[in-house]
Amino acid sequence: MLQVRFLREAGVQPVPHIVARQLASENELTWFAREAAVHFGVTRVLVIGGDQKEPTGPFKDAAAVIGSGILSDAGIREVDIAGYPDGHPVIPDPVLLDDVHQKITLAAEQELALSIVTQFSFSADSIAEYCARLVAQDIDLPVFAGLAGPTNPAQLLRYAKICGVSTSIKAANKLGWNAVKLAANTTPDKHLDILTGHFVGADAGNLAGIHIFSFGGFVKSAAWLADKAP
């Protein structure tokens, strides 16, 4: 909650990240959601399942958190969920697709606005293709493209392994040196240009914005965003 307080006092709208499998109890989620909403004006959260194999408490995945009704009862009105342009390391694509449909139903029951925030990828084209696949499956949700903020190549690869972006790394290896050069850019400018082209070309019309993973530091990422803002 300290981070939420810090961001609010800095004049920024906090969007807390809730990891389902790390929650010890419904009471823990209830307390956090109410504190964030009532005291710090939080109306939007990002909910993910988490990487640990066994849940600490009653929530096995993000769908369980949404379906509990705790978020909407606390005053949360918008929920971001995870998307995987390059696939998931252990979950098959059909299961991921069914999961999104389930979350859409649960969010509608709770009158929550739902959006997708993608895992970061070494290929902006993969994110655009993911957007198109969602539309083809009648999933009408806004998509925020996950981009790695200003980061040196060594850090980027290290965080890619931590985040499980193995599929994207393999794809980059197949593409050879050009992909390596793209991945080694210290800023996401090139990726942003590619995504903009797909949006303008209407083959990623559900692309609503970007989500920066600040692997190189919050300040660097914030400065990059400020420079790009109109």
PDB file of C-alpha atoms in Angstrom:
ATOM      1  CA  MET A   1       0.000   0.000   0.000  1.00  0.00           C
ATOM      2  CA  LEU A   2       2.994   2.297   0.430  1.00  0.00           C
ATOM      3  CA  GLN A   3       3.532   2.375  -3.329  1.00  0.00           C
ATOM      4  CA  VAL A   4      -0.116   3.307  -3.874  1.00  0.00           C
ATOM      5  CA  ARG A   5       0.186   6.132  -1.359  1.00  0.00           C
ATOM      6  CA  PHE A   6       3.423   7.365  -2.943  1.00  0.00           C
ATOM      7  CA  LEU A   7       1.947   7.482  -6.437  1.00  0.00           C
ATOM      8  CA  ARG A   8      -1.226   9.223  -5.280  1.00  0.00           C
ATOM      9  CA  GLU A   9       0.761  11.847  -3.373  1.00  0.00           C
ATOM     10  CA  ALA A  10       2.865  12.384  -6.513  1.00  0.00           C
ATOM     11  CA  GLY A  11      -0.298  13.196  -8.443  1.00  0.00           C
ATOM     12  CA  VAL A  12      -0.386   9.920 -10.384  1.00  0.00           C
ATOM     13  CA  GLN A  13      -3.344   7.569 -10.683  1.00  0.00           C
ATOM     14  CA  PRO A  14      -2.188   4.243  -9.159  1.00  0.00           C
ATOM     15  CA  VAL A  15      -3.115   0.963 -10.850  1.00  0.00           C
ATOM     16  CA  PRO A  16      -2.174  -1.721  -8.294  1.00  0.00           C
ATOM     17  CA  HIS A  17      -1.130  -5.163  -9.546  1.00  0.00           C
ATOM     18  CA  ILE A  18      -2.883  -7.990  -7.712  1.00  0.00           C
ATOM     19  CA  VAL A  19      -1.327 -11.474  -7.889  1.00  0.00           C
ATOM     20  CA  ALA A  20      -4.048 -14.042  -7.224  1.00  0.00           C
ATOM     21  CA  ARG A  21      -1.910 -16.947  -6.000  1.00  0.00           C
ATOM     22  CA  GLN A  22      -0.049 -14.749  -3.528  1.00  0.00           C
ATOM     23  CA  LEU A  23      -3.203 -13.746  -1.647  1.00  0.00           C
ATOM     24  CA  ALA A  24      -3.494 -15.534   1.664  1.00  0.00           C
ATOM     25  CA  SER A  25      -7.226 -15.007   2.176  1.00  0.00           C
ATOM     26  CA  GLU A  26     -10.372 -13.239   1.020  1.00  0.00           C
ATOM     27  CA  ASN A  27      -9.906 -10.856   3.944  1.00  0.00           C
ATOM     28  CA  GLU A  28      -6.510  -9.806   2.602  1.00  0.00           C
ATOM     29  CA  LEU A  29      -7.994  -8.980  -0.803  1.00  0.00           C
ATOM     30  CA  THR A  30     -10.960  -7.199   0.790  1.00  0.00           C
ATOM     31  CA  TRP A  31      -8.724  -5.042   2.964  1.00  0.00           C
ATOM     32  CA  PHE A  32      -6.395  -4.114   0.112  1.00  0.00           C
ATOM     33  CA  ALA A  33      -9.182  -3.317  -2.359  1.00  0.00           C
ATOM     34  CA  ARG A  34     -11.099  -1.172   0.137  1.00  0.00           C
ATOM     35  CA  GLU A  35      -8.009   0.674   1.363  1.00  0.00           C
ATOM     36  CA  ALA A  36      -6.916   1.398  -2.205  1.00  0.00           C
ATOM     37  CA  ALA A  37     -10.359   2.521  -3.371  1.00  0.00           C
ATOM     38  CA  VAL A  38     -11.561   4.462  -0.318  1.00  0.00           C
ATOM     39  CA  HIS A  39      -8.355   6.144   0.832  1.00  0.00           C
ATOM     40  CA  PHE A  40      -6.458   6.564  -2.438  1.00  0.00           C
ATOM     41  CA  GLY A  41      -9.156   6.752  -5.077  1.00  0.00           C
ATOM     42  CA  VAL A  42      -8.111   3.620  -6.942  1.00  0.00           C
ATOM     43  CA  THR A  43     -10.708   2.549  -9.492  1.00  0.00           C
ATOM     44  CA  ARG A  44      -8.572   0.327 -11.714  1.00  0.00           C
ATOM     45  CA  VAL A  45      -6.368  -2.695 -10.973  1.00  0.00           C
ATOM     46  CA  LEU A  46      -4.391  -5.268 -12.936  1.00  0.00           C
ATOM     47  CA  VAL A  47      -5.079  -8.861 -11.873  1.00  0.00           C
ATOM     48  CA  ILE A  48      -2.785 -11.758 -12.793  1.00  0.00           C
ATOM     49  CA  GLY A  49      -2.599 -15.364 -11.644  1.00  0.00           C
ATOM     50  CA  GLY A  50       1.080 -15.438 -10.697  1.00  0.00           C
ATOM     51  CA  ASP A  51       3.838 -17.948 -11.334  1.00  0.00           C
ATOM     52  CA  GLN A  52       3.902 -20.004  -8.126  1.00  0.00           C
ATOM     53  CA  LYS A  53       2.569 -23.512  -8.672  1.00  0.00           C
ATOM     54  CA  GLU A  54       0.282 -23.671  -5.644  1.00  0.00           C
ATOM     55  CA  PRO A  55      -1.857 -20.751  -4.429  1.00  0.00           C
ATOM     56  CA  THR A  56      -1.146 -19.390  -0.963  1.00  0.00           C
ATOM     57  CA  GLY A  57      -4.852 -18.945  -0.284  1.00  0.00           C
ATOM     58  CA  PRO A  58      -8.261 -19.424  -1.947  1.00  0.00           C
ATOM     59  CA  PHE A  59      -7.529 -17.760  -5.286  1.00  0.00           C
ATOM     60  CA  LYS A  60      -6.095 -20.090  -7.924  1.00  0.00           C
ATOM     61  CA  ASP A  61      -6.169 -17.542 -10.762  1.00  0.00           C
ATOM     62  CA  ALA A  62      -7.268 -14.069 -11.844  1.00  0.00           C
ATOM     63  CA  ALA A  63     -10.737 -15.308 -12.744  1.00  0.00           C
ATOM     64  CA  ALA A  64     -11.282 -16.365  -9.122  1.00  0.00           C
ATOM     65  CA  VAL A  65     -10.388 -12.854  -7.937  1.00  0.00           C
ATOM     66  CA  ILE A  66     -12.751 -11.218 -10.403  1.00  0.00           C
ATOM     67  CA  GLY A  67     -15.556 -13.686  -9.714  1.00  0.00           C
ATOM     68  CA  SER A  68     -15.348 -13.168  -5.952  1.00  0.00           C
ATOM     69  CA  GLY A  69     -17.096  -9.809  -6.260  1.00  0.00           C
ATOM     70  CA  ILE A  70     -14.654  -8.286  -3.786  1.00  0.00           C
ATOM     71  CA  LEU A  71     -13.220  -5.800  -6.278  1.00  0.00           C
ATOM     72  CA  SER A  72     -16.543  -4.412  -7.425  1.00  0.00           C
ATOM     73  CA  ASP A  73     -17.848  -4.277  -3.849  1.00  0.00           C
ATOM     74  CA  ALA A  74     -14.843  -2.166  -2.882  1.00  0.00           C
ATOM     75  CA  GLY A  75     -15.456   0.345  -5.638  1.00  0.00           C
ATOM     76  CA  ILE A  76     -13.086  -0.928  -8.336  1.00  0.00           C
ATOM     77  CA  ARG A  77     -14.576  -0.269 -11.754  1.00  0.00           C
ATOM     78  CA  GLU A  78     -11.891  -1.370 -14.243  1.00  0.00           C
ATOM     79  CA  VAL A  79      -9.763  -4.516 -14.373  1.00  0.00           C
ATOM     80  CA  ASP A  80      -6.800  -5.294 -16.602  1.00  0.00           C
ATOM     81  CA  ILE A  81      -5.940  -8.928 -17.301  1.00  0.00           C
ATOM     82  CA  ALA A  82      -2.881 -10.527 -18.909  1.00  0.00           C
ATOM     83  CA  GLY A  83      -2.453 -11.369 -22.583  1.00  0.00           C
ATOM     84  CA  TYR A  84       0.288 -13.474 -24.189  1.00  0.00           C
ATOM     85  CA  PRO A  85       1.192 -12.518 -27.776  1.00  0.00           C
ATOM     86  CA  ASP A  86       3.932 -15.176 -27.933  1.00  0.00           C
ATOM     87  CA  GLY A  87       2.023 -17.808 -25.982  1.00  0.00           C
ATOM     88  CA  HIS A  88       2.429 -18.925 -22.386  1.00  0.00           C
ATOM     89  CA  PRO A  89       5.323 -21.133 -21.222  1.00  0.00           C
ATOM     90  CA  VAL A  90       3.015 -23.788 -19.748  1.00  0.00           C
ATOM     91  CA  ILE A  91      -0.605 -22.953 -20.662  1.00  0.00           C
ATOM     92  CA  PRO A  92      -1.844 -23.953 -24.163  1.00  0.00           C
ATOM     93  CA  ASP A  93      -3.402 -21.252 -26.341  1.00  0.00           C
ATOM     94  CA  PRO A  94      -6.934 -22.799 -26.331  1.00  0.00           C
ATOM     95  CA  VAL A  95      -6.931 -22.738 -22.526  1.00  0.00           C
ATOM     96  CA  LEU A  96      -5.797 -19.107 -22.529  1.00  0.00           C
ATOM     97  CA  LEU A  97      -8.607 -18.258 -24.931  1.00  0.00           C
ATOM     98  CA  ASP A  98     -11.247 -19.991 -22.799  1.00  0.00           C
ATOM     99  CA  ASP A  99      -9.859 -18.161 -19.780  1.00  0.00           C
ATOM    100  CA  VAL A 100     -10.366 -14.780 -21.435  1.00  0.00           C
ATOM    101  CA  HIS A 101     -13.958 -15.657 -22.309  1.00  0.00           C
ATOM    102  CA  GLN A 102     -14.566 -16.693 -18.697  1.00  0.00           C
ATOM    103  CA  LYS A 103     -13.152 -13.412 -17.399  1.00  0.00           C
ATOM    104  CA  ILE A 104     -15.354 -11.461 -19.801  1.00  0.00           C
ATOM    105  CA  THR A 105     -18.443 -13.190 -18.407  1.00  0.00           C
ATOM    106  CA  LEU A 106     -17.375 -12.675 -14.793  1.00  0.00           C
ATOM    107  CA  ALA A 107     -16.508  -9.018 -15.375  1.00  0.00           C
ATOM    108  CA  ALA A 108     -19.874  -8.384 -17.017  1.00  0.00           C
ATOM    109  CA  GLU A 109     -21.646  -9.908 -14.000  1.00  0.00           C
ATOM    110  CA  GLN A 110     -19.683  -7.539 -11.744  1.00  0.00           C
ATOM    111  CA  GLU A 111     -20.200  -4.550 -14.090  1.00  0.00           C
ATOM    112  CA  LEU A 112     -16.443  -4.218 -14.448  1.00  0.00           C
ATOM    113  CA  ALA A 113     -14.785  -2.774 -17.536  1.00  0.00           C
ATOM    114  CA  LEU A 114     -12.189  -5.262 -18.774  1.00  0.00           C
ATOM    115  CA  SER A 115      -8.971  -4.633 -20.729  1.00  0.00           C
ATOM    116  CA  ILE A 116      -5.993  -6.764 -21.742  1.00  0.00           C
ATOM    117  CA  VAL A 117      -2.389  -5.833 -20.971  1.00  0.00           C
ATOM    118  CA  THR A 118       0.030  -8.000 -22.914  1.00  0.00           C
ATOM    119  CA  GLN A 119       3.263  -9.550 -21.758  1.00  0.00           C
ATOM    120  CA  PHE A 120       6.172  -7.724 -23.358  1.00  0.00           C
ATOM    121  CA  SER A 121       7.482  -9.181 -26.585  1.00  0.00           C
ATOM    122  CA  PHE A 122      10.608  -8.871 -28.705  1.00  0.00           C
ATOM    123  CA  SER A 123       8.305  -8.575 -31.722  1.00  0.00           C
ATOM    124  CA  ALA A 124       5.807  -5.720 -32.043  1.00  0.00           C
ATOM    125  CA  ASP A 125       4.354  -7.577 -35.035  1.00  0.00           C
ATOM    126  CA  SER A 126       3.477 -10.464 -32.688  1.00  0.00           C
ATOM    127  CA  ILE A 127       1.465  -8.082 -30.522  1.00  0.00           C
ATOM    128  CA  ALA A 128      -0.420  -6.809 -33.580  1.00  0.00           C
ATOM    129  CA  GLU A 129      -1.114 -10.387 -34.683  1.00  0.00           C
ATOM    130  CA  TYR A 130      -2.385 -11.159 -31.191  1.00  0.00           C
ATOM    131  CA  CYS A 131      -4.801  -8.221 -31.442  1.00  0.00           C
ATOM    132  CA  ALA A 132      -6.110  -9.606 -34.732  1.00  0.00           C
ATOM    133  CA  ARG A 133      -6.535 -13.099 -33.246  1.00  0.00           C
ATOM    134  CA  LEU A 134      -8.674 -11.697 -30.439  1.00  0.00           C
ATOM    135  CA  VAL A 135     -10.962  -9.945 -32.923  1.00  0.00           C
ATOM    136  CA  ALA A 136     -11.252 -13.161 -34.929  1.00  0.00           C
ATOM    137  CA  GLN A 137     -12.420 -14.927 -31.746  1.00  0.00           C
ATOM    138  CA  ASP A 138     -15.075 -12.238 -31.081  1.00  0.00           C
ATOM    139  CA  ILE A 139     -13.155 -10.861 -28.109  1.00  0.00           C
ATOM    140  CA  ASP A 140     -13.960  -7.171 -28.158  1.00  0.00           C
ATOM    141  CA  LEU A 141     -11.602  -5.856 -25.510  1.00  0.00           C
ATOM    142  CA  PRO A 142      -9.145  -2.954 -25.634  1.00  0.00           C
ATOM    143  CA  VAL A 143      -5.542  -4.143 -25.705  1.00  0.00           C
ATOM    144  CA  PHE A 144      -2.583  -2.339 -24.142  1.00  0.00           C
ATOM    145  CA  ALA A 145       0.687  -3.485 -25.695  1.00  0.00           C
ATOM    146  CA  GLY A 146       3.378  -4.411 -23.193  1.00  0.00           C
ATOM    147  CA  LEU A 147       6.686  -2.777 -24.075  1.00  0.00           C
ATOM    148  CA  ALA A 148       9.960  -2.909 -22.197  1.00  0.00           C
ATOM    149  CA  GLY A 149      10.993   0.595 -21.174  1.00  0.00           C
ATOM    150  CA  PRO A 150      14.500   1.985 -21.699  1.00  0.00           C
ATOM    151  CA  THR A 151      16.648  -1.000 -20.730  1.00  0.00           C
ATOM    152  CA  ASN A 152      20.108  -2.242 -21.620  1.00  0.00           C
ATOM    153  CA  PRO A 153      20.181  -5.515 -23.605  1.00  0.00           C
ATOM    154  CA  ALA A 154      21.620  -7.634 -20.769  1.00  0.00           C
ATOM    155  CA  GLN A 155      18.881  -6.555 -18.361  1.00  0.00           C
ATOM    156  CA  LEU A 156      16.210  -7.035 -20.999  1.00  0.00           C
ATOM    157  CA  LEU A 157      17.209 -10.633 -21.650  1.00  0.00           C
ATOM    158  CA  ARG A 158      17.466 -11.340 -17.921  1.00  0.00           C
ATOM    159  CA  TYR A 159      13.962 -10.025 -17.269  1.00  0.00           C
ATOM    160  CA  ALA A 160      12.667 -11.902 -20.314  1.00  0.00           C
ATOM    161  CA  LYS A 161      13.769 -15.160 -18.711  1.00  0.00           C
ATOM    162  CA  ILE A 162      12.245 -14.168 -15.365  1.00  0.00           C
ATOM    163  CA  CYS A 163       8.943 -13.241 -17.006  1.00  0.00           C
ATOM    164  CA  GLY A 164       8.840 -16.420 -19.060  1.00  0.00           C
ATOM    165  CA  VAL A 165       9.144 -14.777 -22.463  1.00  0.00           C
ATOM    166  CA  SER A 166      10.900 -17.863 -23.779  1.00  0.00           C
ATOM    167  CA  THR A 167       8.690 -18.169 -26.855  1.00  0.00           C
ATOM    168  CA  SER A 168       9.554 -14.647 -27.927  1.00  0.00           C
ATOM    169  CA  ILE A 169      13.268 -15.299 -27.409  1.00  0.00           C
ATOM    170  CA  LYS A 170      13.063 -18.431 -29.594  1.00  0.00           C
ATOM    171  CA  ALA A 171      11.212 -16.459 -32.267  1.00  0.00           C
ATOM    172  CA  ALA A 172      13.901 -13.777 -32.171  1.00  0.00           C
ATOM    173  CA  ASN A 173      16.612 -16.430 -32.576  1.00  0.00           C
ATOM    174  CA  LYS A 174      14.912 -17.788 -35.698  1.00  0.00           C
ATOM    175  CA  LEU A 175      14.778 -14.307 -37.218  1.00  0.00           C
ATOM    176  CA  GLY A 176      18.523 -13.900 -36.777  1.00  0.00           C
ATOM    177  CA  TRP A 177      20.576 -10.737 -36.466  1.00  0.00           C
ATOM    178  CA  ASN A 178      17.801  -8.279 -37.388  1.00  0.00           C
ATOM    179  CA  ALA A 179      15.707  -9.499 -34.465  1.00  0.00           C
ATOM    180  CA  VAL A 180      18.709  -9.314 -32.167  1.00  0.00           C
ATOM    181  CA  LYS A 181      19.304  -5.694 -33.181  1.00  0.00           C
ATOM    182  CA  LEU A 182      15.645  -4.879 -32.600  1.00  0.00           C
ATOM    183  CA  ALA A 183      15.655  -6.526 -29.167  1.00  0.00           C
ATOM    184  CA  ALA A 184      18.869  -4.746 -28.241  1.00  0.00           C
ATOM    185  CA  ASN A 185      17.414  -1.265 -28.695  1.00  0.00           C
ATOM    186  CA  THR A 186      17.703   0.576 -25.410  1.00  0.00           C
ATOM    187  CA  THR A 187      14.321   2.276 -25.893  1.00  0.00           C
ATOM    188  CA  PRO A 188      10.994   0.951 -27.242  1.00  0.00           C
ATOM    189  CA  ASP A 189      10.828   3.582 -30.021  1.00  0.00           C
ATOM    190  CA  LYS A 190      11.055   1.085 -32.862  1.00  0.00           C
ATOM    191  CA  HIS A 191       8.389  -1.142 -31.335  1.00  0.00           C
ATOM    192  CA  LEU A 192       6.113   1.861 -30.865  1.00  0.00           C
ATOM    193  CA  ASP A 193       6.572   2.871 -34.510  1.00  0.00           C
ATOM    194  CA  ILE A 194       5.679  -0.640 -35.682  1.00  0.00           C
ATOM    195  CA  LEU A 195       2.575  -0.781 -33.483  1.00  0.00           C
ATOM    196  CA  THR A 196       1.491   2.653 -34.675  1.00  0.00           C
ATOM    197  CA  GLY A 197       1.733   1.423 -38.245  1.00  0.00           C
ATOM    198  CA  HIS A 198      -0.493  -1.566 -37.478  1.00  0.00           C
ATOM    199  CA  PHE A 199      -3.024   0.660 -35.708  1.00  0.00           C
ATOM    200  CA  VAL A 200      -3.156   3.170 -38.548  1.00  0.00           C
ATOM    201  CA  GLY A 201      -3.420   0.316 -41.017  1.00  0.00           C
ATOM    202  CA  ALA A 202      -6.508  -0.928 -39.104  1.00  0.00           C
ATOM    203  CA  ASP A 203      -5.136  -4.434 -38.593  1.00  0.00           C
ATOM    204  CA  ALA A 204      -4.858  -3.756 -34.838  1.00  0.00           C
ATOM    205  CA  GLY A 205      -7.823  -1.482 -34.282  1.00  0.00           C
ATOM    206  CA  ASN A 206      -8.411  -2.845 -30.789  1.00  0.00           C
ATOM    207  CA  LEU A 207      -4.999  -1.543 -29.703  1.00  0.00           C
ATOM    208  CA  ALA A 208      -5.818   1.037 -27.042  1.00  0.00           C
ATOM    209  CA  GLY A 209      -2.358   2.071 -25.834  1.00  0.00           C
ATOM    210  CA  ILE A 210       0.857   0.796 -24.318  1.00  0.00           C
ATOM    211  CA  HIS A 211       1.943  -0.527 -20.938  1.00  0.00           C
ATOM    212  CA  ILE A 212       5.585   0.063 -20.032  1.00  0.00           C
ATOM    213  CA  PHE A 213       7.558  -2.541 -18.098  1.00  0.00           C
ATOM    214  CA  SER A 214      10.120  -0.344 -16.336  1.00  0.00           C
ATOM    215  CA  PHE A 215      12.949  -2.882 -16.199  1.00  0.00           C
ATOM    216  CA  GLY A 216      15.511  -0.117 -16.594  1.00  0.00           C
ATOM    217  CA  GLY A 217      13.977   1.939 -13.809  1.00  0.00           C
ATOM    218  CA  PHE A 218      10.791   3.931 -13.198  1.00  0.00           C
ATOM    219  CA  VAL A 219      12.446   7.312 -13.771  1.00  0.00           C
ATOM    220  CA  LYS A 220      13.864   6.367 -17.180  1.00  0.00           C
ATOM    221  CA  SER A 221      10.534   4.935 -18.302  1.00  0.00           C
ATOM    222  CA  ALA A 222       8.608   7.968 -17.056  1.00  0.00           C
ATOM    223  CA  ALA A 223      10.993  10.313 -18.863  1.00  0.00           C
ATOM    224  CA  TRP A 224      10.605   8.328 -22.096  1.00  0.00           C
ATOM    225  CA  LEU A 225       6.806   8.466 -21.815  1.00  0.00           C
ATOM    226  CA  ALA A 226       6.860  12.205 -21.098  1.00  0.00           C
ATOM    227  CA  ASP A 227       8.965  12.741 -24.207  1.00  0.00           C
ATOM    228  CA  LYS A 228       6.522  10.746 -26.345  1.00  0.00           C
ATOM    229  CA  ALA A 229       3.349  12.293 -24.938  1.00  0.00           C
ATOM    230  CA  PRO A 230       1.662  14.825 -27.262  1.00  0.00           C
TER     231      PRO A 230
END
